[in-house]
Tab-separated table of C-alpha atoms in Angstrom:
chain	number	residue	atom	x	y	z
A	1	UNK	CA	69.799	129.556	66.191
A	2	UNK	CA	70.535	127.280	69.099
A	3	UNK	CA	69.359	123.741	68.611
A	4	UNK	CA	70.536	121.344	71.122
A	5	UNK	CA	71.135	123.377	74.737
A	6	UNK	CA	72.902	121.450	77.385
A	7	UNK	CA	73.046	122.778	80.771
A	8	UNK	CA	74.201	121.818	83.230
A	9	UNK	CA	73.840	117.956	82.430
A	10	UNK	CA	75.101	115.293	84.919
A	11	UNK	CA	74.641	111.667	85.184
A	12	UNK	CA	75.520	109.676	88.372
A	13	UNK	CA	75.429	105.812	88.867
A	14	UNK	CA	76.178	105.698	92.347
A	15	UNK	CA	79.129	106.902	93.639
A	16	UNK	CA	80.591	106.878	89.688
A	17	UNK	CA	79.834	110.761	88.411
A	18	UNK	CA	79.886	109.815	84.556
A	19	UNK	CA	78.943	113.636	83.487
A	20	UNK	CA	79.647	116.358	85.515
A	21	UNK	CA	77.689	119.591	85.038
A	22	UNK	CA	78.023	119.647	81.488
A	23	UNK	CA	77.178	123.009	79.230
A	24	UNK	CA	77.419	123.597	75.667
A	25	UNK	CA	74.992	124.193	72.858
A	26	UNK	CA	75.288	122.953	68.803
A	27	UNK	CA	73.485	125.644	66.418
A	28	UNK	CA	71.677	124.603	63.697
A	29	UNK	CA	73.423	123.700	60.702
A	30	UNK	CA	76.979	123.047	62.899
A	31	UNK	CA	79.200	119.894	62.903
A	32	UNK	CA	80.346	119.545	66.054
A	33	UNK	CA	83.004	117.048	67.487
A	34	UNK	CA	82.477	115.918	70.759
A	35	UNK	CA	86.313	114.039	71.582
A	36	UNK	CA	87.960	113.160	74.645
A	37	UNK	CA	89.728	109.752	76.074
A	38	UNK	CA	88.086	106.364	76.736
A	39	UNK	CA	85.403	106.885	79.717
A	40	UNK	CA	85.592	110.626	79.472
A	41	UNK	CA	81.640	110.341	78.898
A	42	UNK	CA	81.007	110.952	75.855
A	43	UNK	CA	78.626	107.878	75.177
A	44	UNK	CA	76.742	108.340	78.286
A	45	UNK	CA	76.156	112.156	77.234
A	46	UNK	CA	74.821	110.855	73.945
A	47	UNK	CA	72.621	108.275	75.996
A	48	UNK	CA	71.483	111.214	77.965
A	49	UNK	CA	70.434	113.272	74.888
A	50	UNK	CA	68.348	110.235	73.393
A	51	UNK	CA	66.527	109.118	75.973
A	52	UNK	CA	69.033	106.009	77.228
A	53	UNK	CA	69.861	107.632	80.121
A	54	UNK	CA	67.570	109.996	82.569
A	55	UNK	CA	69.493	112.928	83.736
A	56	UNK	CA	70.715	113.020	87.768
A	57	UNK	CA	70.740	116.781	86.961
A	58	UNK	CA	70.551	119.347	84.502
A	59	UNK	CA	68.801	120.261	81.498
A	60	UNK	CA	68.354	118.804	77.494
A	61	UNK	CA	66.431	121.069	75.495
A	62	UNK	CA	66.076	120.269	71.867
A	63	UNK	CA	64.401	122.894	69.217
A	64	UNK	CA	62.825	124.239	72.052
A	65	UNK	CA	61.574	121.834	73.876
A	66	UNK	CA	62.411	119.402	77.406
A	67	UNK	CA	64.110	116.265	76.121
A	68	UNK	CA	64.308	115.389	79.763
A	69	UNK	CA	60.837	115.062	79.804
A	70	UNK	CA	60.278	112.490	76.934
A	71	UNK	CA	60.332	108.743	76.605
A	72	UNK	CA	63.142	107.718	73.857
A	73	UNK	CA	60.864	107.080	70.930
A	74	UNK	CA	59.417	110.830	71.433
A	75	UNK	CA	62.738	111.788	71.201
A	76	UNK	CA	63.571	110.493	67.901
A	77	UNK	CA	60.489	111.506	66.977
A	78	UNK	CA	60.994	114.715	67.801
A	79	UNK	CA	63.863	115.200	65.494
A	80	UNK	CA	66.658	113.858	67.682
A	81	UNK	CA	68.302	110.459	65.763
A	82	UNK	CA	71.954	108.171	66.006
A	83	UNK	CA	73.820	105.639	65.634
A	84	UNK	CA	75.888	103.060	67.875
A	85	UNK	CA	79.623	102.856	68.566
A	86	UNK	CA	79.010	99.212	67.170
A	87	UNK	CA	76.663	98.437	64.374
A	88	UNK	CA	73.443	95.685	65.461
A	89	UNK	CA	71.730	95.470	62.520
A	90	UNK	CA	68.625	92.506	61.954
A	91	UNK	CA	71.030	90.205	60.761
A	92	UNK	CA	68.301	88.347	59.088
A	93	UNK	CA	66.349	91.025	57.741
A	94	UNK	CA	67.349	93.191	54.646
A	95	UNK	CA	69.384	96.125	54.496
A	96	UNK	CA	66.463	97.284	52.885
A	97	UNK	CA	63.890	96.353	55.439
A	98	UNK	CA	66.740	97.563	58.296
A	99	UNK	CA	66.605	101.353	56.775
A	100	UNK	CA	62.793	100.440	56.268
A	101	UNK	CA	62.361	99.908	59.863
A	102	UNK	CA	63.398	103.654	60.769
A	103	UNK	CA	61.223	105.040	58.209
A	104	UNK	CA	58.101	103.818	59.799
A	105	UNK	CA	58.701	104.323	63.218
A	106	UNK	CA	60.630	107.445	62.970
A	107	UNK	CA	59.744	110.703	62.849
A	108	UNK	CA	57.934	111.009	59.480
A	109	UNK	CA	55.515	107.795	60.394
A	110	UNK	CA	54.848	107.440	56.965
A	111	UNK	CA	52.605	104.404	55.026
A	112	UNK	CA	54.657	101.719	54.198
A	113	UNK	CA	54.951	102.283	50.392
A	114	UNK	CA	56.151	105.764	50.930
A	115	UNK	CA	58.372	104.334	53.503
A	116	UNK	CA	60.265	101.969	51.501
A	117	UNK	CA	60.323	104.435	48.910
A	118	UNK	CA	62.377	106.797	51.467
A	119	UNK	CA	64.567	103.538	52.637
A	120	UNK	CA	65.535	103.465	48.960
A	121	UNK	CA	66.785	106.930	49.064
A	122	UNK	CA	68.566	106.579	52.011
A	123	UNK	CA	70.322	103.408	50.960
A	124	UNK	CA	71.665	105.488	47.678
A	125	UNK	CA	72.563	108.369	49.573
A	126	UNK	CA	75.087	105.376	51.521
A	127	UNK	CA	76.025	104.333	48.666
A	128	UNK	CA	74.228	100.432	49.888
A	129	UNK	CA	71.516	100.571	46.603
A	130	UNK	CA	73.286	97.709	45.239
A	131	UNK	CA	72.977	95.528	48.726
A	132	UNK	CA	68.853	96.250	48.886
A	133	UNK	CA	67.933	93.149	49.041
A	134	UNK	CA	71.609	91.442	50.379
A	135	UNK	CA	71.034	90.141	54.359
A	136	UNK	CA	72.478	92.058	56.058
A	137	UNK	CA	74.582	89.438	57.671
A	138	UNK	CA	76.540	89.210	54.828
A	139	UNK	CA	77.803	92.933	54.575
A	140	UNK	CA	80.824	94.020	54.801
A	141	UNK	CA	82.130	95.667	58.465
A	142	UNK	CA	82.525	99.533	56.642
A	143	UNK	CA	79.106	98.557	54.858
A	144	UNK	CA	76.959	97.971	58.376
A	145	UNK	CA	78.622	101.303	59.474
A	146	UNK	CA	76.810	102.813	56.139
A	147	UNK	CA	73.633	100.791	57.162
A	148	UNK	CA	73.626	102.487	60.760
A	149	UNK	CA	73.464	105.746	58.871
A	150	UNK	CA	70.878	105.237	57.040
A	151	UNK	CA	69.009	103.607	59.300
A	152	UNK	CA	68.667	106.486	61.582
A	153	UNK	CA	68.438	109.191	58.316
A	154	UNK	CA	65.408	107.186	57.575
A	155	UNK	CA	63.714	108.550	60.963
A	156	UNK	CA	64.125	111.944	59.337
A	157	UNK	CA	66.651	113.575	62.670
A	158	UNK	CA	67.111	117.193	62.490
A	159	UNK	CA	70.059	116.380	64.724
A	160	UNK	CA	72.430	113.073	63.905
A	161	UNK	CA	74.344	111.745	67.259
A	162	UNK	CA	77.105	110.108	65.134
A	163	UNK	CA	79.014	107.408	68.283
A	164	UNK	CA	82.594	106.712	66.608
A	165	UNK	CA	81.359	105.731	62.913
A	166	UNK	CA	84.832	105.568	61.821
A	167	UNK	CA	86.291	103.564	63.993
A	168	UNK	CA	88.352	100.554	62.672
A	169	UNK	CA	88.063	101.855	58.974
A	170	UNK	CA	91.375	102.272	56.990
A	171	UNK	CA	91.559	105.759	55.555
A	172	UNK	CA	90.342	105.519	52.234
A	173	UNK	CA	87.341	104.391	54.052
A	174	UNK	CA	87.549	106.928	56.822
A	175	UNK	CA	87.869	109.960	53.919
A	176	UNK	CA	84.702	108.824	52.596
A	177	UNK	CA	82.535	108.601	55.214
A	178	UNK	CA	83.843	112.168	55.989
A	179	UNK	CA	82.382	113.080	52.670
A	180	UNK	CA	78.993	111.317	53.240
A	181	UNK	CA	78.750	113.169	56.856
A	182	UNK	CA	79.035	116.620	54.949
A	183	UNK	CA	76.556	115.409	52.313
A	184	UNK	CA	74.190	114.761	55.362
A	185	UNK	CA	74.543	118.277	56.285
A	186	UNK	CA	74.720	119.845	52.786
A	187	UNK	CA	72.136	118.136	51.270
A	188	UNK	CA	69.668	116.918	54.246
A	189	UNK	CA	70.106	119.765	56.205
A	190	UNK	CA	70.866	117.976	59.147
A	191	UNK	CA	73.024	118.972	61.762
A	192	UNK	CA	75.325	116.358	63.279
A	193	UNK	CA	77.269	116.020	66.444
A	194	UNK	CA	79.910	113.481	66.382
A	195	UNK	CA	81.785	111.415	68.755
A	196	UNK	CA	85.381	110.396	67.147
A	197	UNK	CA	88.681	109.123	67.833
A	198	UNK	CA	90.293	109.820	64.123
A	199	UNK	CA	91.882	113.249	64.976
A	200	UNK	CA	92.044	113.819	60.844
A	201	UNK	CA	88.664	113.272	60.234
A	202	UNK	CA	87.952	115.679	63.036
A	203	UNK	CA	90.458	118.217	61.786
A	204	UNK	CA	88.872	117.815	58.087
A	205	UNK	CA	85.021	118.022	59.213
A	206	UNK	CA	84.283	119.431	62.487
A	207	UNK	CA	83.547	123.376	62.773
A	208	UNK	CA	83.544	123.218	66.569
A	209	UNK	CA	85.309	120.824	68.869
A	210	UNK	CA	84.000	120.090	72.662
A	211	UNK	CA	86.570	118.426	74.657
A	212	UNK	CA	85.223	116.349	77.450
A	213	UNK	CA	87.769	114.625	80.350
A	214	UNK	CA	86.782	113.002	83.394
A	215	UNK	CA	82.979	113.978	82.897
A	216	UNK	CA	83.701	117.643	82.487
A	217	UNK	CA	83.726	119.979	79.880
A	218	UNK	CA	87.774	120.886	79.121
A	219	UNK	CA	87.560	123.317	75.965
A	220	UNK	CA	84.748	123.871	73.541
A	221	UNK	CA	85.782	125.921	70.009
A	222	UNK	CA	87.253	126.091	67.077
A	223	UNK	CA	89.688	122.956	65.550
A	224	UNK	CA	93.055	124.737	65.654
A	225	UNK	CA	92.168	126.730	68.994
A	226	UNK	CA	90.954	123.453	70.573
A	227	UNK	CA	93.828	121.141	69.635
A	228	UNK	CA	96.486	123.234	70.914
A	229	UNK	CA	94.488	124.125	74.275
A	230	UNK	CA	97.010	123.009	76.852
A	231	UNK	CA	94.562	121.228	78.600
A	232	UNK	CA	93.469	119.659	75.571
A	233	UNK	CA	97.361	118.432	74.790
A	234	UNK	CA	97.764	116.835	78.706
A	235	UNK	CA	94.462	115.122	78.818
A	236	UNK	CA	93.888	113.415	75.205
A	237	UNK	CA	96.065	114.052	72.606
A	238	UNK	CA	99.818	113.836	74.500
A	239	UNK	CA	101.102	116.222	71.675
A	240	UNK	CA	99.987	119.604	69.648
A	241	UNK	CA	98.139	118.449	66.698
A	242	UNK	CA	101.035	118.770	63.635
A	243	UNK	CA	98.653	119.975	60.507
């Protein structure tokens, strides 16, 4: 079953073509890697998807229905959540109250005990149920990444838009955020599609790759297909991947 359908998708500003006719679709249940070089477009896709962004042409559909034709808070409330390339949490509020914030304006709309109840989960599932209460000013740079997560699990997304989570983490970090991204789809059911730079991580996770350079779609499959994809090698990686 086809969750997210892109067709056709372009964004212009100006002159500057950011996304060029863009088509692919994510199934339910699929981790897909969206990769490509700096200004390739991958952000501005995702900011299409969520509402950032109107489309210059194209179409969004999400489990059936015209993203195009919602404001972003119908969006995430229509199942659709992410997170940012870099992490802006309330500084002064909580991490608690941060998760607590997506639980009552997401999706689920819930009252606020029930709410904080289902920040509390969320924080666990991080791994941040010890920092509850800490500011999050004072967390750690891998621990707001963890935040972000949470925060938009709490709007209960039946598709994640993950922007470069593991960027700037060293790899013990970087291996277990790859295990809390398959725990999202294992155990919340939520499918995920996930911007990245850390080929390894992609290797290790992703069950489809789409390849975008210059705005355009390059190659869209499976890891080892996808990574030795000539055009693939002369646009963004410079080498075959070595397993």
């Amino acid at each position: 079953m086809t969750l997210l359908d892109c067709r056709g998708v372009t964004k212009r500003f100006g002159g500057l073509v950011a996304v060029r006719d863009v088509s692919f679709a994510v199934g339910l249940g699929e981790i897909v890697a969206l990769i490509g070089p700096n200004g390739a477009g991958k952000t501005t896709l995702f900011n299409c998807i969520s509402g950032v962004y109107r489309l210059t042409a194209g179409t969004l559909r999400f489990d059936g229905r015209d993203l195009a034709a919602l404001r972003r808070d119908r969006i995430c409330r229509a199942g659709v959540g992410r997170t940012f390339q870099i992490p802006r949490p309330f500084l002064d509020l909580s991490a608690l109250e941060n998760v607590l914030l997506g639980a009552v304006f997401g999706k689920g709309g819930a009252s606020l005990p029930h709410a904080r109840a289902a920040a509390q989960e969320d924080l666990a599932f991080v791994g941040l149920d010890a920092k509850a209460e800490a500011p999050a000013r004072s967390l750690t740079f891998q621990e707001r990444r963890a935040l972000e997560v949470a925060r938009a699990l709490a709007t209960r997304p039946k598709l994640l838009l993950l922007d470069e989570v593991m960027a700037g983490l060293n790899p013990t970090e970087v291996a277990g955020l790859v295990r809390l991204v398959r725990r999202i789809r294992d155990e919340r059911g939520v499918t995920v599609l996930w911007v990245e730079h850390v080929m390894r991580a992609v290797m290790d996770l992703a069950e489809r790759i789409v390849v975008l350079h210059q705005g355009s779609v390059v190659a869209d499959g499976p890891p080892p297909a996808v990574v030795r994809d000539p055009a693939v090698v002369e646009a963004y990686l410079g080498e075959k991947y070595v397993f």
